[in-house]
Amino acid sequence: MFLLKIVCRVITKLLVVFVAGLCAATFAHAQQTQSQQTALGAPSDQLMDYRNDRFGFRLRYPGSTFKPNEPTSGDGQTFITDDGRAKIVTHAALNAEKLTPQAYRKTLMSEYDGYDLLDYQPQGKTWFVLSGFRGDKIFYEKIMFSCGNKVINVLAVSFPTAEKTKYEPIVEQLEDDFTTGKGAETANLC
């Protein structure tokens, strides 16, 4: 009986420590979430949905920070801050040359300027990211292939290096919410 009481006390103490740790972790997560919401400007900077009807990709963006400016071709959308210092460009195109993601990445890096100062470049089977510095700006580009590599979907963001702490959480949210889909031009390809 004495041993049972000791075991019960030990279990009770462990439960108290576990619950206290759980409460601390919940509080820390709430603080982190609040910080992320503040960085995004939420709730005043509500996330807006953009869906491209032609190619079917989707993006959620902070609507008070970025204002849309749709190109006439219907292949994507440009969003710009009021001061013009930060920009989101998202678009898609048919993969007419039938490039693999790896070949497309190699083509971008060899034929276009501005990829010499990369500091982040993960890649998967159907996507890749190129991120780094161009002058006084940070750029982040995520390219996703969809419909069996028949469509190339692009998310490109640039912002001042001096405002990295403001825009990094926004880029993370944009990247998380950027998805491919079927559009009017791709429905029969997917």
XYZ file of N, CA and C in Angstrom:
570
model
N 0.822 -1.185 0.000
C 0.000 0.000 0.000
C 0.872 1.256 0.000
N 1.942 1.233 0.799
C 2.852 2.373 0.868
C 3.466 2.660 -0.501
N 3.871 1.607 -1.196
C 4.457 1.744 -2.529
C 3.447 2.331 -3.514
N 2.194 1.940 -3.394
C 1.142 2.460 -4.265
C 0.966 3.963 -4.059
N 1.030 4.433 -2.797
C 0.911 5.867 -2.511
C 2.069 6.641 -3.137
N 3.270 6.100 -3.057
C 4.443 6.768 -3.640
C 4.291 6.849 -5.156
N 3.876 5.755 -5.775
C 3.678 5.742 -7.226
C 2.620 6.778 -7.619
N 1.525 6.846 -6.856
C 0.465 7.831 -7.143
C 0.996 9.252 -7.015
N 1.805 9.533 -5.999
C 2.384 10.874 -5.833
C 3.306 11.224 -6.999
N 4.135 10.271 -7.402
C 5.053 10.503 -8.523
C 4.257 10.780 -9.796
N 3.236 9.987 -10.043
C 2.402 10.193 -11.233
C 1.716 11.547 -11.164
N 1.214 11.923 -9.992
C 0.564 13.227 -9.829
C 1.545 14.352 -10.113
N 2.765 14.245 -9.588
C 3.773 15.280 -9.838
C 4.120 15.349 -11.319
N 4.260 14.205 -11.964
C 4.553 14.189 -13.394
C 3.422 14.832 -14.198
N 2.184 14.563 -13.802
C 1.043 15.179 -14.487
C 1.050 16.691 -14.313
N 1.371 17.158 -13.109
C 1.432 18.602 -12.858
C 2.516 19.233 -13.722
N 3.688 18.602 -13.786
C 4.779 19.122 -14.612
C 4.368 19.108 -16.089
N 3.730 18.030 -16.532
C 3.287 17.933 -17.926
C 2.274 19.023 -18.255
N 1.272 19.209 -17.387
C 0.245 20.232 -17.630
C 0.871 21.622 -17.622
N 1.797 21.872 -16.702
C 2.470 23.177 -16.667
C 3.261 23.398 -17.955
N 3.952 22.367 -18.410
C 4.696 22.479 -19.668
C 3.772 22.698 -20.849
N 2.647 22.001 -20.845
C 1.667 22.167 -21.921
C 1.112 23.588 -21.928
N 0.823 24.124 -20.759
C 0.330 25.508 -20.669
C 1.388 26.490 -21.167
N 2.629 26.270 -20.789
C 3.704 27.164 -21.237
C 3.867 27.090 -22.750
N 3.797 25.883 -23.297
C 3.925 25.731 -24.750
C 2.759 26.388 -25.473
N 1.547 26.231 -24.920
C 0.369 26.869 -25.520
C 0.511 28.377 -25.487
N 0.986 28.926 -24.366
C 1.185 30.372 -24.255
C 2.236 30.844 -25.257
N 3.343 30.094 -25.384
C 4.401 30.474 -26.334
C 3.873 30.441 -27.765
N 3.064 29.417 -28.083
C 2.484 29.340 -29.434
C 1.534 30.510 -29.673
N 0.741 30.850 -28.668
C -0.178 31.987 -28.806
C 0.597 33.279 -29.023
N 1.704 33.449 -28.309
C 2.530 34.641 -28.486
C 3.128 34.669 -29.892
N 3.607 33.512 -30.377
C 4.192 33.441 -31.719
C 3.130 33.744 -32.767
N 1.932 33.161 -32.601
C 0.840 33.414 -33.541
C 0.472 34.884 -33.541
N 0.417 35.482 -32.346
C 0.103 36.904 -32.258
C 1.181 37.725 -32.959
N 2.451 37.342 -32.811
C 3.536 38.052 -33.483
C 3.410 37.926 -34.989
N 3.078 36.732 -35.474
C 2.916 36.545 -36.913
C 1.746 37.361 -37.430
N 0.647 37.395 -36.654
C -0.501 38.183 -37.082
C -0.149 39.661 -37.106
N 0.623 40.109 -36.126
C 1.032 41.499 -36.104
C 1.923 41.804 -37.305
N 2.830 40.884 -37.621
C 3.714 41.099 -38.769
C 2.923 41.175 -40.067
N 1.861 40.392 -40.159
C 1.031 40.432 -41.354
C 0.058 41.598 -41.317
N -0.040 42.238 -40.173
C -0.955 43.349 -40.066
C -2.366 42.900 -39.725
N -2.575 41.622 -39.441
C -3.911 41.124 -39.131
C -4.336 41.652 -37.772
N -5.601 41.864 -37.510
C -6.700 41.568 -38.408
C -6.983 42.672 -39.426
N -6.360 43.833 -39.289
C -6.636 44.910 -40.239
C -6.118 44.574 -41.634
N -5.122 43.712 -41.731
C -4.583 43.320 -43.025
C -5.076 41.917 -43.354
N -6.337 41.826 -43.676
C -6.982 40.562 -43.953
C -6.403 39.890 -45.188
N -6.315 38.574 -45.122
C -5.835 37.825 -46.279
C -6.931 37.781 -47.337
N -6.535 38.056 -48.561
C -7.455 38.051 -49.698
C -7.096 36.864 -50.590
N -8.086 36.329 -51.273
C -7.861 35.209 -52.183
C -7.786 35.704 -53.618
N -6.822 35.180 -54.346
C -6.735 35.415 -55.785
C -6.696 34.053 -56.460
N -7.566 33.840 -57.426
C -7.544 32.614 -58.227
C -7.433 33.022 -59.686
N -6.470 32.432 -60.364
C -6.290 32.712 -61.773
C -7.195 31.769 -62.564
N -8.182 32.349 -63.255
C -9.153 31.538 -63.996
C -8.525 30.805 -65.176
N -7.533 31.403 -65.780
C -6.921 30.808 -66.977
C -6.119 29.544 -66.650
N -5.297 29.598 -65.573
C -4.432 28.465 -65.234
C -4.827 27.745 -63.948
N -5.682 28.340 -63.130
C -6.202 27.669 -61.949
C -5.385 27.775 -60.676
N -4.257 28.483 -60.691
C -3.483 28.588 -59.452
C -4.150 29.585 -58.506
N -3.840 29.437 -57.222
C -4.436 30.283 -56.181
C -3.348 30.865 -55.288
N -3.683 32.025 -54.727
C -2.769 32.715 -53.821
C -3.590 33.482 -52.802
N -3.162 33.449 -51.545
C -3.745 34.303 -50.505
C -2.692 35.333 -50.161
N -3.098 36.605 -50.135
C -2.149 37.689 -49.905
C -2.751 38.706 -48.938
N -1.897 39.452 -48.209
C -2.397 40.478 -47.290
C -2.924 41.683 -48.079
N -4.241 41.835 -48.097
C -4.906 42.809 -48.950
C -4.677 44.266 -48.625
N -4.347 44.590 -47.388
C -4.081 45.994 -47.061
C -2.649 46.385 -47.394
N -1.757 45.406 -47.417
C -0.352 45.678 -47.718
C -0.107 45.721 -49.220
N -0.702 44.788 -49.950
C -0.480 44.679 -51.395
C -1.772 44.941 -52.159
N -1.671 45.737 -53.196
C -2.817 46.063 -54.059
C -2.629 45.385 -55.415
N -3.695 44.769 -55.958
C -3.575 44.069 -57.239
C -3.518 45.007 -58.435
N -2.823 44.544 -59.456
C -2.722 45.243 -60.734
C -2.678 44.160 -61.805
N -3.829 43.762 -62.322
C -3.916 42.601 -63.224
C -3.423 42.916 -64.626
N -2.541 42.061 -65.153
C -2.130 42.231 -66.548
C -3.272 41.820 -67.485
N -3.238 42.314 -68.677
C -4.325 42.058 -69.624
C -4.309 40.650 -70.200
N -3.194 39.947 -70.134
C -3.109 38.614 -70.740
C -3.838 37.546 -69.946
N -4.135 37.806 -68.680
C -4.830 36.828 -67.858
C -3.958 35.699 -67.357
N -2.635 35.813 -67.530
C -1.752 34.732 -67.093
C -1.301 34.880 -65.650
N -1.631 35.987 -64.994
C -1.220 36.167 -63.613
C -1.636 37.490 -63.036
N -0.976 37.848 -61.959
C -1.335 39.037 -61.197
C -0.076 39.638 -60.586
N -0.031 40.953 -60.550
C 1.024 41.668 -59.843
C 0.377 42.411 -58.687
N 1.006 42.352 -57.526
C 0.540 43.063 -56.336
C 1.683 43.958 -55.878
N 1.387 45.206 -55.566
C 2.433 46.156 -55.185
C 2.011 46.892 -53.916
N 2.985 47.183 -53.059
C 2.706 47.992 -51.878
C 2.483 49.440 -52.300
N 1.851 50.220 -51.429
C 1.575 51.628 -51.742
C 2.839 52.411 -52.071
N 3.944 52.097 -51.377
C 5.190 52.827 -51.637
C 5.979 52.241 -52.817
N 5.504 51.127 -53.374
C 6.145 50.523 -54.540
C 7.434 49.781 -54.247
N 7.783 49.613 -52.967
C 9.068 49.001 -52.618
C 9.016 47.478 -52.528
N 7.833 46.918 -52.370
C 7.685 45.461 -52.310
C 6.674 45.029 -53.362
N 6.909 43.836 -53.917
C 6.067 43.392 -55.025
C 5.897 41.877 -54.993
N 4.703 41.438 -55.363
C 4.414 40.022 -55.589
C 4.026 39.896 -57.057
N 4.640 38.956 -57.747
C 4.246 38.655 -59.123
C 3.947 37.167 -59.164
N 2.780 36.823 -59.643
C 2.426 35.420 -59.776
C 1.823 35.205 -61.159
N 2.273 34.164 -61.809
C 1.780 33.881 -63.154
C 2.023 32.420 -63.497
N 1.468 32.006 -64.620
C 1.672 30.641 -65.101
C 1.791 30.665 -66.614
N 2.330 29.583 -67.144
C 2.476 29.441 -68.594
C 2.487 27.961 -68.939
N 2.087 27.666 -70.145
C 2.208 26.298 -70.630
C 3.685 25.990 -70.849
N 4.087 24.799 -70.518
C 5.475 24.364 -70.656
C 5.695 23.873 -72.093
N 5.699 24.815 -73.029
C 5.785 24.492 -74.460
C 7.063 23.743 -74.819
N 8.153 24.034 -74.113
C 9.429 23.374 -74.409
C 9.585 22.040 -73.686
N 8.574 21.676 -72.886
C 8.556 20.406 -72.156
C 9.793 20.227 -71.277
N 10.161 21.304 -70.593
C 11.313 21.264 -69.693
C 10.949 20.573 -68.388
N 11.905 19.905 -67.799
C 11.733 19.381 -66.450
C 11.963 20.537 -65.482
N 11.532 20.411 -64.229
C 11.834 21.478 -63.270
C 13.337 21.754 -63.166
N 14.155 20.713 -63.201
C 15.599 20.890 -63.095
C 16.156 21.640 -64.311
N 15.667 21.308 -65.499
C 16.130 21.991 -66.717
C 15.665 23.449 -66.737
N 14.446 23.695 -66.261
C 13.930 25.066 -66.222
C 14.742 25.913 -65.236
N 15.075 25.312 -64.096
C 15.899 26.004 -63.095
C 17.251 26.379 -63.694
N 17.862 25.431 -64.371
C 19.164 25.671 -64.999
C 19.069 26.777 -66.053
N 17.993 26.775 -66.841
C 17.775 27.807 -67.856
C 17.630 29.183 -67.214
N 16.818 29.273 -66.162
C 16.657 30.555 -65.461
C 17.996 31.100 -64.988
N 18.756 30.243 -64.342
C 20.010 30.686 -63.742
C 21.075 31.036 -64.777
N 21.023 30.428 -65.949
C 22.048 30.718 -66.955
C 21.659 31.844 -67.909
N 20.367 32.032 -68.154
C 19.945 33.014 -69.151
C 19.490 34.351 -68.569
N 19.260 34.415 -67.275
C 18.775 35.651 -66.660
C 19.727 36.111 -65.570
N 19.859 37.409 -65.433
C 20.724 37.992 -64.405
C 20.040 37.948 -63.043
N 20.856 38.066 -62.010
C 20.330 38.227 -60.666
C 20.274 36.974 -59.831
N 20.833 35.885 -60.308
C 20.823 34.652 -59.536
C 22.201 34.310 -58.975
N 23.100 35.290 -58.908
C 24.457 35.009 -58.446
C 24.602 35.078 -56.927
N 23.662 35.697 -56.212
C 23.748 35.795 -54.754
C 22.606 35.027 -54.094
N 22.550 33.727 -54.331
C 21.517 32.874 -53.746
C 21.913 32.462 -52.339
N 20.926 32.464 -51.430
C 21.212 31.958 -50.088
C 20.221 30.874 -49.664
N 19.258 30.554 -50.532
C 18.258 29.528 -50.227
C 17.779 28.962 -51.551
N 17.899 27.639 -51.740
C 17.512 27.059 -53.023
C 17.094 25.593 -52.917
N 16.075 25.302 -52.104
C 15.603 23.920 -52.025
C 14.872 23.519 -53.308
N 14.764 22.218 -53.507
C 14.032 21.742 -54.679
C 13.433 20.377 -54.401
N 12.336 20.115 -55.092
C 11.668 18.826 -55.012
C 11.498 18.274 -56.416
N 10.691 17.247 -56.533
C 10.496 16.598 -57.830
C 9.771 17.513 -58.820
N 8.811 18.306 -58.331
C 8.001 19.143 -59.231
C 8.072 20.631 -58.897
N 9.046 21.042 -58.108
C 9.145 22.447 -57.710
C 10.581 22.786 -57.344
N 10.846 24.091 -57.275
C 12.111 24.572 -56.728
C 11.936 26.011 -56.270
N 12.850 26.440 -55.410
C 12.862 27.810 -54.893
C 14.236 28.400 -55.157
N 14.251 29.653 -55.575
C 15.484 30.429 -55.692
C 15.272 31.689 -54.873
N 16.145 31.943 -53.914
C 16.004 33.127 -53.075
C 17.386 33.676 -52.749
N 17.464 34.995 -52.705
C 18.742 35.629 -52.413
C 18.632 37.134 -52.487
N 19.710 37.771 -52.933
C 19.801 39.231 -52.922
C 20.045 39.772 -54.327
N 19.350 40.861 -54.638
C 19.573 41.633 -55.868
C 19.630 43.090 -55.453
N 20.828 43.646 -55.472
C 20.981 45.033 -55.032
C 20.568 45.177 -53.583
N 19.657 46.121 -53.305
C 19.205 46.348 -51.932
C 17.913 45.598 -51.622
N 17.603 44.570 -52.422
C 16.362 43.817 -52.223
C 16.636 42.332 -52.027
N 15.698 41.695 -51.345
C 15.672 40.242 -51.212
C 14.616 39.742 -52.191
N 14.915 38.664 -52.895
C 13.908 38.069 -53.768
C 13.665 36.623 -53.355
N 12.443 36.174 -53.582
C 12.035 34.800 -53.304
C 11.192 34.352 -54.490
N 11.586 33.280 -55.142
C 10.839 32.763 -56.288
C 10.580 31.277 -56.087
N 9.307 30.917 -56.120
C 8.938 29.499 -56.060
C 8.289 29.143 -57.388
N 8.794 28.098 -58.013
C 8.278 27.632 -59.291
C 7.754 26.215 -59.081
N 6.472 26.021 -59.418
C 5.841 24.711 -59.273
C 5.325 24.247 -60.632
N 5.639 23.012 -60.964
C 5.141 22.407 -62.190
C 3.877 21.620 -61.841
N 2.860 21.714 -62.691
C 1.614 20.994 -62.443
C 1.144 20.326 -63.730
N 0.080 19.561 -63.606
C -0.517 18.860 -64.760
C 0.526 18.008 -65.485
N 1.277 17.231 -64.730
C 2.292 16.371 -65.340
C 3.390 17.149 -66.036
N 3.819 18.242 -65.417
C 4.876 19.143 -65.930
C 4.459 19.916 -67.181
N 3.159 19.996 -67.455
C 2.685 20.723 -68.636
C 2.462 22.207 -68.363
N 2.401 22.582 -67.069
C 2.166 23.977 -66.688
C 3.227 24.405 -65.680
N 3.765 25.608 -65.870
C 4.743 26.194 -64.951
C 4.052 27.329 -64.206
N 4.003 27.229 -62.866
C 3.367 28.221 -62.004
C 4.453 28.936 -61.212
N 4.390 30.262 -61.170
C 5.459 31.050 -60.552
C 4.903 31.987 -59.486
N 5.579 32.018 -58.343
C 5.355 33.015 -57.297
C 6.685 33.724 -57.090
N 6.724 35.029 -57.315
C 7.954 35.811 -57.139
C 7.658 36.995 -56.229
N 8.484 37.166 -55.210
C 8.312 38.255 -54.247
C 9.638 38.985 -54.118
N 9.589 40.308 -54.057
C 10.801 41.086 -53.774
C 10.446 42.194 -52.796
N 11.395 42.492 -51.916
C 11.186 43.523 -50.902
C 12.540 44.043 -50.434
N 12.564 45.246 -49.822
C 13.832 45.813 -49.358
C 14.484 44.957 -48.274
N 15.778 44.765 -48.391
C 16.530 44.005 -47.391
C 16.349 44.602 -45.998
N 16.266 45.915 -45.917
C 16.107 46.595 -44.628
C 14.782 46.253 -43.949
N 13.815 45.725 -44.696
C 12.504 45.390 -44.135
C 12.285 43.879 -44.061
N 13.370 43.143 -43.921
C 13.332 41.682 -43.886
C 12.399 41.149 -42.796
N 12.475 41.709 -41.592
C 11.646 41.202 -40.495
C 10.160 41.439 -40.747
N 9.837 42.463 -41.489
C 8.433 42.741 -41.818
C 7.913 41.765 -42.876
N 8.716 41.499 -43.899
C 8.227 40.740 -45.049
C 8.471 39.236 -44.990
N 9.416 38.755 -44.202
C 9.657 37.308 -44.153
C 8.421 36.504 -43.744
N 7.671 36.932 -42.704
C 6.452 36.176 -42.370
C 5.410 36.224 -43.491
N 5.368 37.323 -44.214
C 4.434 37.438 -45.338
C 4.830 36.464 -46.442
N 6.126 36.382 -46.741
C 6.600 35.455 -47.775
C 6.271 34.021 -47.375
N 6.470 33.685 -46.108
C 6.168 32.331 -45.650
C 4.688 32.016 -45.831
N 3.826 32.966 -45.479
C 2.383 32.768 -45.651
C 2.033 32.651 -47.130
N 2.601 33.502 -47.968
C 2.342 33.442 -49.412
C 2.736 32.081 -49.974
N 3.914 31.616 -49.598
C 4.429 30.334 -50.090
C 3.529 29.187 -49.646
N 3.088 29.227 -48.393
C 2.209 28.173 -47.879
C 0.874 28.127 -48.619
N 0.357 29.288 -49.008
C -0.974 29.377 -49.607
C -0.970 29.425 -51.133
N 0.181 29.298 -51.762
C 0.268 29.290 -53.226
C 0.058 27.859 -53.706
N -1.043 27.613 -54.437
C -1.361 26.265 -54.888
C -1.687 26.251 -56.379
N -1.470 25.112 -56.993
C -1.797 24.945 -58.406
C -3.201 24.367 -58.524
N -3.748 24.390 -59.725
C -5.083 23.843 -59.941
C -5.393 23.749 -61.415
N -6.662 23.547 -61.710
C -7.118 23.477 -63.101
C -7.787 24.793 -63.459
N -7.436 25.328 -64.601
C -8.062 26.542 -65.094
C -8.691 26.298 -66.450
N -9.244 27.354 -67.027
C -9.904 27.243 -68.328
C -8.958 26.707 -69.399
N -7.699 27.116 -69.335
C -6.741 26.698 -70.359
C -6.075 25.361 -70.050
N -6.178 24.917 -68.802
C -5.460 23.697 -68.415
C -6.369 22.536 -68.044
N -7.672 22.728 -68.062
C -8.602 21.683 -67.613
C -8.401 20.367 -68.369
N -8.150 20.443 -69.663
C -7.965 19.212 -70.443
C -6.549 18.643 -70.333
N -5.622 19.396 -69.725
C -4.241 18.920 -69.570
C -4.031 18.160 -68.267
N -4.821 18.486 -67.274
C -4.604 17.931 -65.925
C -5.380 16.642 -65.699
